[in-house]
Coordinates of C-alpha atoms and ligand atoms in Angstrom, one line a residue:
X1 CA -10.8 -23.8 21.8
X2 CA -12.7 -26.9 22.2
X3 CA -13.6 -28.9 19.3
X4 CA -16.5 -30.8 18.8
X5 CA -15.9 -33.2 15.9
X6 CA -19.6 -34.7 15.7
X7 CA -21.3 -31.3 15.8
X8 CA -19.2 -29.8 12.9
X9 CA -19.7 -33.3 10.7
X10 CA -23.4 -32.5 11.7
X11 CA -23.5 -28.9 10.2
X12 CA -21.6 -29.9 6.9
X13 CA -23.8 -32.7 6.4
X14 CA -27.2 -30.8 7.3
X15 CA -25.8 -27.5 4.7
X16 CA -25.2 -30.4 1.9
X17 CA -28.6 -32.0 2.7
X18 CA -30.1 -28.0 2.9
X19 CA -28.7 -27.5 -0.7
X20 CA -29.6 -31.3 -1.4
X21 CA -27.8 -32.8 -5.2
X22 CA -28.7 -31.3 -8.1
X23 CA -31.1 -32.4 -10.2
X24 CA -29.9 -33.7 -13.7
X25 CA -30.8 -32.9 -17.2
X26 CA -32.7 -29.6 -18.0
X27 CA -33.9 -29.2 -14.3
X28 CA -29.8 -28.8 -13.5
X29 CA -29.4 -25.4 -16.0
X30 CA -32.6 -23.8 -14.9
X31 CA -32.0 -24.3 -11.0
X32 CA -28.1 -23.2 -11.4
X33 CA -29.4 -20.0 -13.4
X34 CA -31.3 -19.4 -10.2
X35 CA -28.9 -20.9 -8.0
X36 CA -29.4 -18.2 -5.3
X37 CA -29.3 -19.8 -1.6
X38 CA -27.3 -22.6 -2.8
X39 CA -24.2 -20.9 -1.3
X40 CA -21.9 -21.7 -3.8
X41 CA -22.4 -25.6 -2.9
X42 CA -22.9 -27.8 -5.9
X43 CA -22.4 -31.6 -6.8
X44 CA -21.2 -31.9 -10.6
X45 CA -19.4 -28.9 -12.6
X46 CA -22.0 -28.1 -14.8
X47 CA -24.5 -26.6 -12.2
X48 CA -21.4 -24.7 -10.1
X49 CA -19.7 -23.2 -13.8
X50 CA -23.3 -22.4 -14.8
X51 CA -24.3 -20.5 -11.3
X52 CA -20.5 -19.0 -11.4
X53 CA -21.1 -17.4 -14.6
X54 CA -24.3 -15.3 -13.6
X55 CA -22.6 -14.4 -10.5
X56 CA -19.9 -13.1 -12.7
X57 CA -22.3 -11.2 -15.0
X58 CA -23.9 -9.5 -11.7
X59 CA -20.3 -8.6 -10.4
X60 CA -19.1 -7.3 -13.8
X61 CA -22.2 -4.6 -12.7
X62 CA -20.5 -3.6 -10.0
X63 CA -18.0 -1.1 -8.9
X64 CA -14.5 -1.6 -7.5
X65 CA -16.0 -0.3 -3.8
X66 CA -18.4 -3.3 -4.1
X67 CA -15.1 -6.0 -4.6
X68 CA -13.5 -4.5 -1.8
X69 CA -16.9 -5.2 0.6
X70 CA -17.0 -8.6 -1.1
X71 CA -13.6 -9.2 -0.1
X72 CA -13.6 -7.7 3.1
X73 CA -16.2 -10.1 4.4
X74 CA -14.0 -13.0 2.9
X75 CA -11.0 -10.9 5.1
X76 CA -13.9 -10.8 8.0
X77 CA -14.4 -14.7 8.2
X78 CA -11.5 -16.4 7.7
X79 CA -10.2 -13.8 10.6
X80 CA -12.7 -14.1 13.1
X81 CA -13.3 -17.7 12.3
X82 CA -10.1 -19.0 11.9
X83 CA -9.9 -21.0 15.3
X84 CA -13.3 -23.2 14.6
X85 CA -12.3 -23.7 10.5
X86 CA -8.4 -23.7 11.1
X87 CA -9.8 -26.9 14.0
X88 CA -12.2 -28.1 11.1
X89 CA -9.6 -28.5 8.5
X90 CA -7.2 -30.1 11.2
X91 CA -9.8 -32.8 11.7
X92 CA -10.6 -33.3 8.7
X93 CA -7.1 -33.7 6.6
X94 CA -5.2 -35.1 9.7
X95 CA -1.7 -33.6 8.8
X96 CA -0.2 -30.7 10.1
X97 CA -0.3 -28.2 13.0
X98 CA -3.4 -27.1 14.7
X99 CA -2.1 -23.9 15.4
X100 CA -1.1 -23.2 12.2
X101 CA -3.8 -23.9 10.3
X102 CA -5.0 -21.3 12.0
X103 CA -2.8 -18.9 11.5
X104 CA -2.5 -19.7 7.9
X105 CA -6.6 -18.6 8.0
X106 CA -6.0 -15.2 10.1
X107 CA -2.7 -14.6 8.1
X108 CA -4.2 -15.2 4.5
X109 CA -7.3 -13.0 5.6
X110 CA -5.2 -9.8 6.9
X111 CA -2.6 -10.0 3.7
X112 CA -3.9 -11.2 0.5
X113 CA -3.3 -8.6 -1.7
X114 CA -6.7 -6.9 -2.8
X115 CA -7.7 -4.3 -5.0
X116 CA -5.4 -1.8 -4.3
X117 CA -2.6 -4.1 -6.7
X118 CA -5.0 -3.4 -10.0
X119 CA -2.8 -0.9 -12.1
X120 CA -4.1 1.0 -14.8
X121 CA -1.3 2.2 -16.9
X122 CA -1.5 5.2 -19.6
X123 CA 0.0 6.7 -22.8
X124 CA -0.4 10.3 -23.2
X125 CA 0.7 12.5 -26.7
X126 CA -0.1 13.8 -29.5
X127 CA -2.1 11.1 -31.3
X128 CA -4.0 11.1 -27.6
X129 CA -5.0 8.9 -25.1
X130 CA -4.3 5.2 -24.5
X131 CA -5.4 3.8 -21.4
X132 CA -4.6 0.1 -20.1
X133 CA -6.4 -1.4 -17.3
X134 CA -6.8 -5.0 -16.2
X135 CA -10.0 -6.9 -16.5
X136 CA -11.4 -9.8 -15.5
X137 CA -11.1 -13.3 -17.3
X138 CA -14.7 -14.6 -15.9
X139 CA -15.1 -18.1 -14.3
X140 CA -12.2 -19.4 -13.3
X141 CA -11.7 -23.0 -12.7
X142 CA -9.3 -23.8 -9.5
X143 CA -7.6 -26.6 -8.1
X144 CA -6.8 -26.9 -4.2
X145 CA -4.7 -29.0 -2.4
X146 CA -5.1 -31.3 0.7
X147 CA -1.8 -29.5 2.3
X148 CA -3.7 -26.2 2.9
X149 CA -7.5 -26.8 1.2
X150 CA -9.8 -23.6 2.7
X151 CA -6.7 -21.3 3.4
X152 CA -5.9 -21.5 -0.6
X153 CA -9.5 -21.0 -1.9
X154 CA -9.2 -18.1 0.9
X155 CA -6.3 -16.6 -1.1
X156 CA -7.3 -17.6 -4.4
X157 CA -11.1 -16.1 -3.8
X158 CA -9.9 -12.9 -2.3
X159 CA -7.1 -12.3 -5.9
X160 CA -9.5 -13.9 -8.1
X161 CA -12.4 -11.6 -7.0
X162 CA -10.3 -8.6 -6.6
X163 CA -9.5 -9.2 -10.1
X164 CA -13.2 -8.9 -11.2
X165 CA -13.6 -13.2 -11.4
X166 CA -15.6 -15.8 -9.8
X167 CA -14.2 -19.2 -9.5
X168 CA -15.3 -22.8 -9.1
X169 CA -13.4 -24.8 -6.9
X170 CA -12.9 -28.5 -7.3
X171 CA -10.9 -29.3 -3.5
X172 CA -8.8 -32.3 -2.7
X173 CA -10.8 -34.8 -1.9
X174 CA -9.3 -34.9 1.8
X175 CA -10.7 -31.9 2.4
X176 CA -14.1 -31.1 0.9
X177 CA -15.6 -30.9 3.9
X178 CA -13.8 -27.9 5.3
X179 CA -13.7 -26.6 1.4
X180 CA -17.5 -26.5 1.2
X181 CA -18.2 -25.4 4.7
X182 CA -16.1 -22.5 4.5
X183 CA -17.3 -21.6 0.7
X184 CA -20.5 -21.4 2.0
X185 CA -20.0 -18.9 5.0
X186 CA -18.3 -16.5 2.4
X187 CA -21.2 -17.0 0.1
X188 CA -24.0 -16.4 2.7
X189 CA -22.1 -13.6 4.4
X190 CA -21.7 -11.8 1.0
X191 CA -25.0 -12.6 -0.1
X192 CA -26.6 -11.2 2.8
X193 CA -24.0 -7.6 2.7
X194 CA -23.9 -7.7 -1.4
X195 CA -26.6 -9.8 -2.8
X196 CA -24.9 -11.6 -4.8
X197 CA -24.9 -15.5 -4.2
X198 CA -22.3 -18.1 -5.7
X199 CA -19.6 -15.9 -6.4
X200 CA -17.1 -18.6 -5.0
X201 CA -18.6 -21.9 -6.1
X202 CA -17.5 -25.5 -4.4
X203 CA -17.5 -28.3 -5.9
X204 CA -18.4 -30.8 -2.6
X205 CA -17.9 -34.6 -4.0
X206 CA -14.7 -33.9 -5.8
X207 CA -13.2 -36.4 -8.3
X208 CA -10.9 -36.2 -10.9
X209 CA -13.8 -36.5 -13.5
X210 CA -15.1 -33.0 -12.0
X211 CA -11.3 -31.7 -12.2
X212 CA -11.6 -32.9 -15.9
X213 CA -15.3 -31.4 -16.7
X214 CA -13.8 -27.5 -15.3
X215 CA -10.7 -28.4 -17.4
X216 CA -13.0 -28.8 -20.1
X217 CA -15.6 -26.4 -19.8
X218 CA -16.6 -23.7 -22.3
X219 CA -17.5 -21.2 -19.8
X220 CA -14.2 -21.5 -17.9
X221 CA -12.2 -19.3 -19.0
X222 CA -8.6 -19.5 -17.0
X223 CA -7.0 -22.5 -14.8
X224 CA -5.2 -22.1 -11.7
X225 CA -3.9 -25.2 -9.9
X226 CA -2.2 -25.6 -6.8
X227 CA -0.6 -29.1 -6.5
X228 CA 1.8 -31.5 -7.7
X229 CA 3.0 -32.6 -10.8
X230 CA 0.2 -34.4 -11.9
X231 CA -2.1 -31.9 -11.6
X232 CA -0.2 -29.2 -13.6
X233 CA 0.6 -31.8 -16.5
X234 CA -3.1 -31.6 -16.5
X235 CA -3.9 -28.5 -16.7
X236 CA -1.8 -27.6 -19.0
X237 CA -3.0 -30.4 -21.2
X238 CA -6.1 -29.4 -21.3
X239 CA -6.1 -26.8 -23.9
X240 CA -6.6 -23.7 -21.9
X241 CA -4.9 -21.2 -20.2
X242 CA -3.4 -22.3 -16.9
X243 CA -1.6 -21.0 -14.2
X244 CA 0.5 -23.7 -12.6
X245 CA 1.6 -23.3 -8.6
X246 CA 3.5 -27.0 -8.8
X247 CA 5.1 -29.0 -6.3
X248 CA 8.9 -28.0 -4.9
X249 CA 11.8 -29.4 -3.3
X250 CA 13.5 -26.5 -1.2
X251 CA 17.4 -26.6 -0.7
X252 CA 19.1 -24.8 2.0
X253 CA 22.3 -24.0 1.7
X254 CA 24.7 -22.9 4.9
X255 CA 28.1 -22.2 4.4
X256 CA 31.0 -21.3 6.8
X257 CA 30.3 -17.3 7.0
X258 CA 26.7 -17.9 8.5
X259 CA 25.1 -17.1 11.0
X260 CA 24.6 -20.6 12.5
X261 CA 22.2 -19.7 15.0
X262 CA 19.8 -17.8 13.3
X263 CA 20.2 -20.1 10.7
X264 CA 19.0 -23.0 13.1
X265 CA 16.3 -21.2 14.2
X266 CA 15.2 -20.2 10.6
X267 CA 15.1 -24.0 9.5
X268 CA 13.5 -24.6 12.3
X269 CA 10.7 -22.1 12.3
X270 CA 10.3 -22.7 8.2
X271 CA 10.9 -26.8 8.0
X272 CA 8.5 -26.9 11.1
X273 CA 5.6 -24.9 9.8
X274 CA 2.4 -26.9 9.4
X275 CA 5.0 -30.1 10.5
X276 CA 6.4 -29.0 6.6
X277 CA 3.4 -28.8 4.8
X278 CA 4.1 -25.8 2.6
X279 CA 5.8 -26.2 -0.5
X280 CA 8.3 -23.5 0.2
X281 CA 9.8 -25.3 3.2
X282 CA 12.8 -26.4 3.6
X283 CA 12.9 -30.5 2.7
X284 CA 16.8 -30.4 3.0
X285 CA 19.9 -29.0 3.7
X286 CA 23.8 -28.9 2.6
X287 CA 25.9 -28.1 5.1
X288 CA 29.7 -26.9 4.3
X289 CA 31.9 -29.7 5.8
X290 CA 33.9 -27.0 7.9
X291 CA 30.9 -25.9 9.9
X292 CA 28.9 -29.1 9.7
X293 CA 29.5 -30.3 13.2
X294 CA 29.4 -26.5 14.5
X295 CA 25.7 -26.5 12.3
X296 CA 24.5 -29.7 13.9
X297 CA 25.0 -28.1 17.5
X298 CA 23.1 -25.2 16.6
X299 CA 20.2 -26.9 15.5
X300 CA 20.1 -29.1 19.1
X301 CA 20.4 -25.5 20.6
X302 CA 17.4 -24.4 19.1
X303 CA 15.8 -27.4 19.9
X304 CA 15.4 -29.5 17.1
X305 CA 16.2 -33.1 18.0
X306 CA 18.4 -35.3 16.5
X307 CA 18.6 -39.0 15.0
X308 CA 21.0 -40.8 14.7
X309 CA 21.9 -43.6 11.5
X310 CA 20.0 -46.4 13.0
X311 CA 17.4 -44.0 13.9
X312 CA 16.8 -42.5 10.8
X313 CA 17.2 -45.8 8.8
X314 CA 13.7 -46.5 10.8
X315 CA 11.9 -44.1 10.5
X316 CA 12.9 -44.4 6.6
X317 CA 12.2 -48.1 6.2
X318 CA 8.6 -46.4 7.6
X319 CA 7.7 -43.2 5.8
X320 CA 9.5 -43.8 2.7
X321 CA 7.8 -46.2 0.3
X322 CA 8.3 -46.9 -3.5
X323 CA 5.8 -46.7 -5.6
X324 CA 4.8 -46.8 -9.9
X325 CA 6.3 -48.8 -12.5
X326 CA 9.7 -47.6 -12.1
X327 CA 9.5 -48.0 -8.2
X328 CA 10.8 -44.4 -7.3
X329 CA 10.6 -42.8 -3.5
X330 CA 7.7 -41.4 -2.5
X331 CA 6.5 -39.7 1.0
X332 CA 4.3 -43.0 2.9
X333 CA 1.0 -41.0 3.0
X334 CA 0.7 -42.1 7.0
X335 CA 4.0 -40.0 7.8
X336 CA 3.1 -36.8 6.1
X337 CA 2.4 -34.0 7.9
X338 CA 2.5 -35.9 11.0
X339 CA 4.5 -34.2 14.4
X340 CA 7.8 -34.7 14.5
X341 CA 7.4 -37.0 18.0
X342 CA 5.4 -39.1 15.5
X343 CA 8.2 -39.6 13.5
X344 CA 10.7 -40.4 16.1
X345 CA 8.6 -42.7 17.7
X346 CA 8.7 -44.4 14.2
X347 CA 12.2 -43.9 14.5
X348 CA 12.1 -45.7 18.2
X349 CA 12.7 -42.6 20.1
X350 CA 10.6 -41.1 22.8
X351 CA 10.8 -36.9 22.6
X352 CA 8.4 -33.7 24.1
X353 CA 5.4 -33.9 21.8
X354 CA 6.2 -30.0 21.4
X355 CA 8.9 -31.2 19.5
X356 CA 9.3 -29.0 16.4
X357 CA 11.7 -30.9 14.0
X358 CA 13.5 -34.3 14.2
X359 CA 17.1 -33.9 11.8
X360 CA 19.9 -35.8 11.4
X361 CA 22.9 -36.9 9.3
X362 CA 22.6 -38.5 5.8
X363 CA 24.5 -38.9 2.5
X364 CA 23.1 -37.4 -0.7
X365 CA 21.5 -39.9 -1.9
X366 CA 19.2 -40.3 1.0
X367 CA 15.3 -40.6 0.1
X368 CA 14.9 -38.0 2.0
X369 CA 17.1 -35.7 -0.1
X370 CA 15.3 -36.2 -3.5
X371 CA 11.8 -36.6 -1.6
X372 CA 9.6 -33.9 -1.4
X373 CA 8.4 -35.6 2.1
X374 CA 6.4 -32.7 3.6
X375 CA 7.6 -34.5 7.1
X376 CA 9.5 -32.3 9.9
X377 CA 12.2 -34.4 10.1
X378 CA 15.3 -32.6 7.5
X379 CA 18.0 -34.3 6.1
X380 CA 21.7 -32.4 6.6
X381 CA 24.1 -33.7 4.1
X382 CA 28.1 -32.7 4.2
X383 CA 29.2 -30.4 1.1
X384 CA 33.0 -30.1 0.3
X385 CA 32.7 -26.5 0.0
X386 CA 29.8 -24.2 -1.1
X387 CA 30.6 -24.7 -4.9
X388 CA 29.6 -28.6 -3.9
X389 CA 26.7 -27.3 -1.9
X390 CA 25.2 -25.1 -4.3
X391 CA 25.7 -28.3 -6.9
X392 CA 24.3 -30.3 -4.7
X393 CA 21.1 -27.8 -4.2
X394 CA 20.7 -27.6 -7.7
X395 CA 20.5 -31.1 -8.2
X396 CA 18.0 -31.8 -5.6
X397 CA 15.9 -28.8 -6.3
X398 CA 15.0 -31.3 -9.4
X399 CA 14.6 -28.2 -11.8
X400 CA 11.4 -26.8 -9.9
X401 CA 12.5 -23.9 -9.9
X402 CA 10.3 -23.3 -7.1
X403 CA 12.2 -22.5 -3.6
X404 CA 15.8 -22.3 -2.6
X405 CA 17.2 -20.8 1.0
X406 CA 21.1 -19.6 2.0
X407 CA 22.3 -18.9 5.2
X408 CA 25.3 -17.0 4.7
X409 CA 27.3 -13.6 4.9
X410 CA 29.1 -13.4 1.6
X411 CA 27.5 -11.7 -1.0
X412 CA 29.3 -13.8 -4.0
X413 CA 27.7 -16.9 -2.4
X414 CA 24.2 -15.9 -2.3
X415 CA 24.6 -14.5 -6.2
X416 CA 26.0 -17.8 -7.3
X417 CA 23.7 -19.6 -5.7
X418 CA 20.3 -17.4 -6.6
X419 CA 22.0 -17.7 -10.4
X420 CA 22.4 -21.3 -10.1
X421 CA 19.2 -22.6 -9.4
X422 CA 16.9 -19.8 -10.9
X423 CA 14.3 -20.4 -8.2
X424 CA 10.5 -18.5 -8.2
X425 CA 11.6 -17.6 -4.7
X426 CA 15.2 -17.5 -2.8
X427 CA 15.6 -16.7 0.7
X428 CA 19.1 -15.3 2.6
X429 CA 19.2 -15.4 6.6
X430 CA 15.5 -16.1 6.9
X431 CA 12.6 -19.1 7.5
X432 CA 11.0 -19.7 4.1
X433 CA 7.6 -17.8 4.9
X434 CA 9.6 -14.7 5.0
X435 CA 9.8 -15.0 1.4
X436 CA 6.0 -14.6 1.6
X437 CA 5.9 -11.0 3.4
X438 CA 5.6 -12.8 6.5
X439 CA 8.8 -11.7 8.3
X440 CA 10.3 -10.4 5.2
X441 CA 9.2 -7.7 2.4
X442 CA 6.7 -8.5 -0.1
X443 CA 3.1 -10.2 0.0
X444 CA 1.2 -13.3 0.7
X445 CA -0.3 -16.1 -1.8
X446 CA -0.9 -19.4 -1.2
X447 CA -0.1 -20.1 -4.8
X448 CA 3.3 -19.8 -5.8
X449 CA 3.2 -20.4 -10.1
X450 CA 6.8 -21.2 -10.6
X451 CA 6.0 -23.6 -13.6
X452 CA 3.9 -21.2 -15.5
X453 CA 6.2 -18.1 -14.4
X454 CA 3.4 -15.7 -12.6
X455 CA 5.4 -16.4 -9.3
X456 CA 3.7 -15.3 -6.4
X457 CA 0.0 -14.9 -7.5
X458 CA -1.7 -11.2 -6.9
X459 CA -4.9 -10.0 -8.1
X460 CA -3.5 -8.9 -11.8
X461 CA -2.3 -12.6 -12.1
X462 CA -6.1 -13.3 -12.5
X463 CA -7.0 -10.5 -15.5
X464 CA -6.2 -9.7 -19.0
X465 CA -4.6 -6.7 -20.7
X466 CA -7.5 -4.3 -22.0
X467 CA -6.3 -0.9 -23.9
X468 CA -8.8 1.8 -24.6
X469 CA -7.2 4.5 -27.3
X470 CA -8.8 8.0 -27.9
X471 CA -7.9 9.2 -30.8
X472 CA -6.6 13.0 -31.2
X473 CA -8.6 13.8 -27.7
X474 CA -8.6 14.3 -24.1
X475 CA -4.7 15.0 -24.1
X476 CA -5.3 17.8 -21.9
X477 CA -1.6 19.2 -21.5
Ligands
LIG501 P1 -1.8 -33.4 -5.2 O1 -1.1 -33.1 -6.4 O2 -2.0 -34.8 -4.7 O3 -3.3 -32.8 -5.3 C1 -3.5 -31.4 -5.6 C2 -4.9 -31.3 -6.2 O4 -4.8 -31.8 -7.6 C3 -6.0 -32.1 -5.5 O5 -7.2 -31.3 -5.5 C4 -6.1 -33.3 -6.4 O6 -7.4 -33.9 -6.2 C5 -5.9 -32.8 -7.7 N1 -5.4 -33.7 -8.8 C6 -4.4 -34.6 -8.6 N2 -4.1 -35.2 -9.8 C7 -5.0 -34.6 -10.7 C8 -5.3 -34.8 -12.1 N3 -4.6 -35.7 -12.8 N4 -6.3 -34.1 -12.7 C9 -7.0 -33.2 -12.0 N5 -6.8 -33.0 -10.6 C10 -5.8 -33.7 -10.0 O7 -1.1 -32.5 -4.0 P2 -1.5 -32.4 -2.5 O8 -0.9 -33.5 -1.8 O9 -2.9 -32.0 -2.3 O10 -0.6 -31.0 -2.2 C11 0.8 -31.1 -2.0 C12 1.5 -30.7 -3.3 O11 1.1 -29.4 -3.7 C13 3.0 -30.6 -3.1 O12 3.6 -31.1 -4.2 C14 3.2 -29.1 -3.0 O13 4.5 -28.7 -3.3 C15 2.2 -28.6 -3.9 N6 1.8 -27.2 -3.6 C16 2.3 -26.2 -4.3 C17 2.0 -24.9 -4.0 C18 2.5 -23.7 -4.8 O14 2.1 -22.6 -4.5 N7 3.3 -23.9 -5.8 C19 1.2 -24.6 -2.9 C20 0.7 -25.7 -2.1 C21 1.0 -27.0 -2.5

């Protein structure tokens, strides 16, 4: 599809100037109370917490049926739209693939997990009836990344609302624009099948002052944040409950029973998603020494290219900078998510832009290792022997506990490994999104709570426990 960069600026900026700033003071509580039309587009966190709340108080009227319409339409638009805002959030952030980011829209729209997960659970005997069902928290304040900004307020809105919630949004900065524009197509879509406005609320000049006023916010009830570490120290600073999806650095191990094919074309597929935006990618890999050669051949097969020392010393001197008092590695903000001909231009190297991945050899202690670069270009590092490899896994993982991946056929491996590093998610013989339901079992989130233990967040991750106990009664058997 063709893109037309000037006309899209020109809608977000004509539906902020529609909604126009709010007004301060008293003015601000009595327009969010009747914050209908605003589309769940508001300047400061006051006047989106207050609008999110009466949305809340008209949803908690509703029945399940009505949730699934909402979130169907949310299902409806990030499907059908996904090629104009997947190319809107492409322009707007800079990194990644454009074809992804569209799939990442369709993908999140056809699998979040809905309704259907609520569980009620239930006691029956002869004191009688106890009946536990899962209800909503309220307004829930959330936290988006740059890395994926609509397609995680996509997942998030969809659980949160199936859960009975509506949520406030406070996006990266980096991507407001596609945050706000695609907050308000859910909002007018719903409002015009529901009629009910603001139920996903946006907050459209974020800061880290409006991060702090949600944090801080009577009316909020539950935090979810989707970042790195700084913004789960945070949140779970700030006094209330808060479900953490934090930053990962995903070890693969291969050893000399694997497959070394399909484990080329797994790194591949996984370390080349979004050029390695996710967080469950693979950042880098150890590589048993008696199949390291054998493993660096499979990956040119599948048609990753490799650098060589010189090369990747370039291309680090580049996009690896240091940074803070103590001067520690960081990803150069200019390299990430960038294609992987990017990089190996950087690295002086002319290849097809359809290159997926760049790779090469380095030692352990390679920035690239200890980096979470979200770059497509992995490090392979040489292992002794998978007892080394899985050490060497476990070091770099950095206690994440996030993501970990093996490529191998022998079943004591895989258990020592998966006990080893106590990762939220652990992959065998597969890309990392298989780990998501997307070419393996399971479901889809976008936020992954490894910190904070909920893992892969569903629908009951955003409600409380509510028991209701008849007493003596309505045992009927
Ligand atoms: P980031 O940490 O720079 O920003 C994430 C969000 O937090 C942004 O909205 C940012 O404005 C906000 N933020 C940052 N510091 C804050 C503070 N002190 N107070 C309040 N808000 C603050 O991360 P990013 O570059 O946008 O995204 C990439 C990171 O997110 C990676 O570390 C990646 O692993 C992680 N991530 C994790 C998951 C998961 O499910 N666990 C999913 C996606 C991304």
């Amino acid at each position: 599809m063709q893109y037309d960069e000037t006309l899209i600026r020109n809608v977000v900026a004509q539906v902020l100037a529609e909604v126009g700033p709010m007004p301060s003071g008293n003015g601000a509580a009595q327009q969010a109370a009747s914050a209908g039309g605003r589309n769940g587009v508001f300047y400061d966190a006051e006047s989106a917490v207050t609008a999110a709340r009466a949305a809340f108080e008209q949803l908690r009227e509703r029945t399940l049926a009505d949730r699934k319409r909402i979130i169907d339409v949310i299902r409806r638009i990030s499907i059908e739209q996904c090629e104009e805002l997947g190319t809107m959030e492409m322009e707007e952030t800079q990194i990644g693939r454009l074809e992804h980011k569209i799939e990442k829209l369709k993908t999140l729209g056809e699998q979040t997990p809905g309704v259907e997960f609520l569980e009620t659970r239930a006691f029956s005997g002869d004191y009688g009836l106890a009946v536990i069902d899962r209800a909503p928290f309220g307004v829930i304040g959330a936290i988006t990344p740059v890395t994926h900004s609509l397609p995680t307020i996509t997942g998030n809105a969809v659980s949160m609302i199936a859960g009975g919630n509506t949520v406030v949004v406070n996006p990266h900065p980096s991507g407001k624009k596609v945050a706000a524009e695609g907050v308000r197509r859910f909002n007018e879509a719903i409002a015009a099948e529901i009629g009910i406005d603001n139920l996903i609320c946006v907050i459209a000049e974020p800061t880290l002052e409006s991060a702090e006023a949600l944090f801080k916010h009577r009316s909020v009830a539950l935090i979810c944040v989707t970042g790195g570490p700084a913004v789960g120290r945070a949140a779970l600073n700030s006094g209330k409950r808060a479900i953490v999806a934090g930053p990962g650095n995903p070890p693969v191990v291969v050893d000399e029973t694997a497959d070394l094919d399909l484990a080329a074309r797994s790194i591949i597929t996984g370390g080349a998603y979004d050029n390695n935006l996710l967080c469950i990618a693979e950042k880098e890999v150890f590589v048993v020494d008696s199949v390291f050669d054998a493993m660096m051949d499979a990956m040119r097969r599948a048609g990753a290219v490799q650098l060589n020392a010189a090369q990747i010393a370039e291309l680090t001197s580049k996009a690896i900078v240091t940074v803070g008092d103590d001067q520690h590695d960081a990803a150069c903000k200019d390299y990430i998510g960038k294609d992987a001909s990017f990089l190996a231009a950087a690295a002086g190297v002319s290849v097809p832009p359809e290159t997926e991945l760049v790779f090469g050899e380095t030692d352990e202690h390679h920035p690239f290792v200890s980096v979470e670069q979200m770059m497509p270009f992995l490090p392979f590092v040489r292992a002794r022997d998978v007892d080394h490899a899985i050490a060497m896994a476990k070091h770099y993982e950095h206690g994440f506990r996030h993501t970990a991946i093996i490529h191998s056929r022998n079943v004591r491996n895989m258990t020592k490994m998966g006990r080893e590093l106590d990762t939220t998610l652990y992959v065998k013989n597969g890309p990392c999104m298989a780990s998501l339901g997307l070419g393996g079992e399971g479901y889809l989130s976008f936020s992954i709570a490894g910190p904070t233990g909920e893992g892969v967040t569903t629908p009951t991750t955003f409600t409380r426990e509510r028991r209701c106990s008849m007493i003596g009664e309505l045992r009927v058997v």
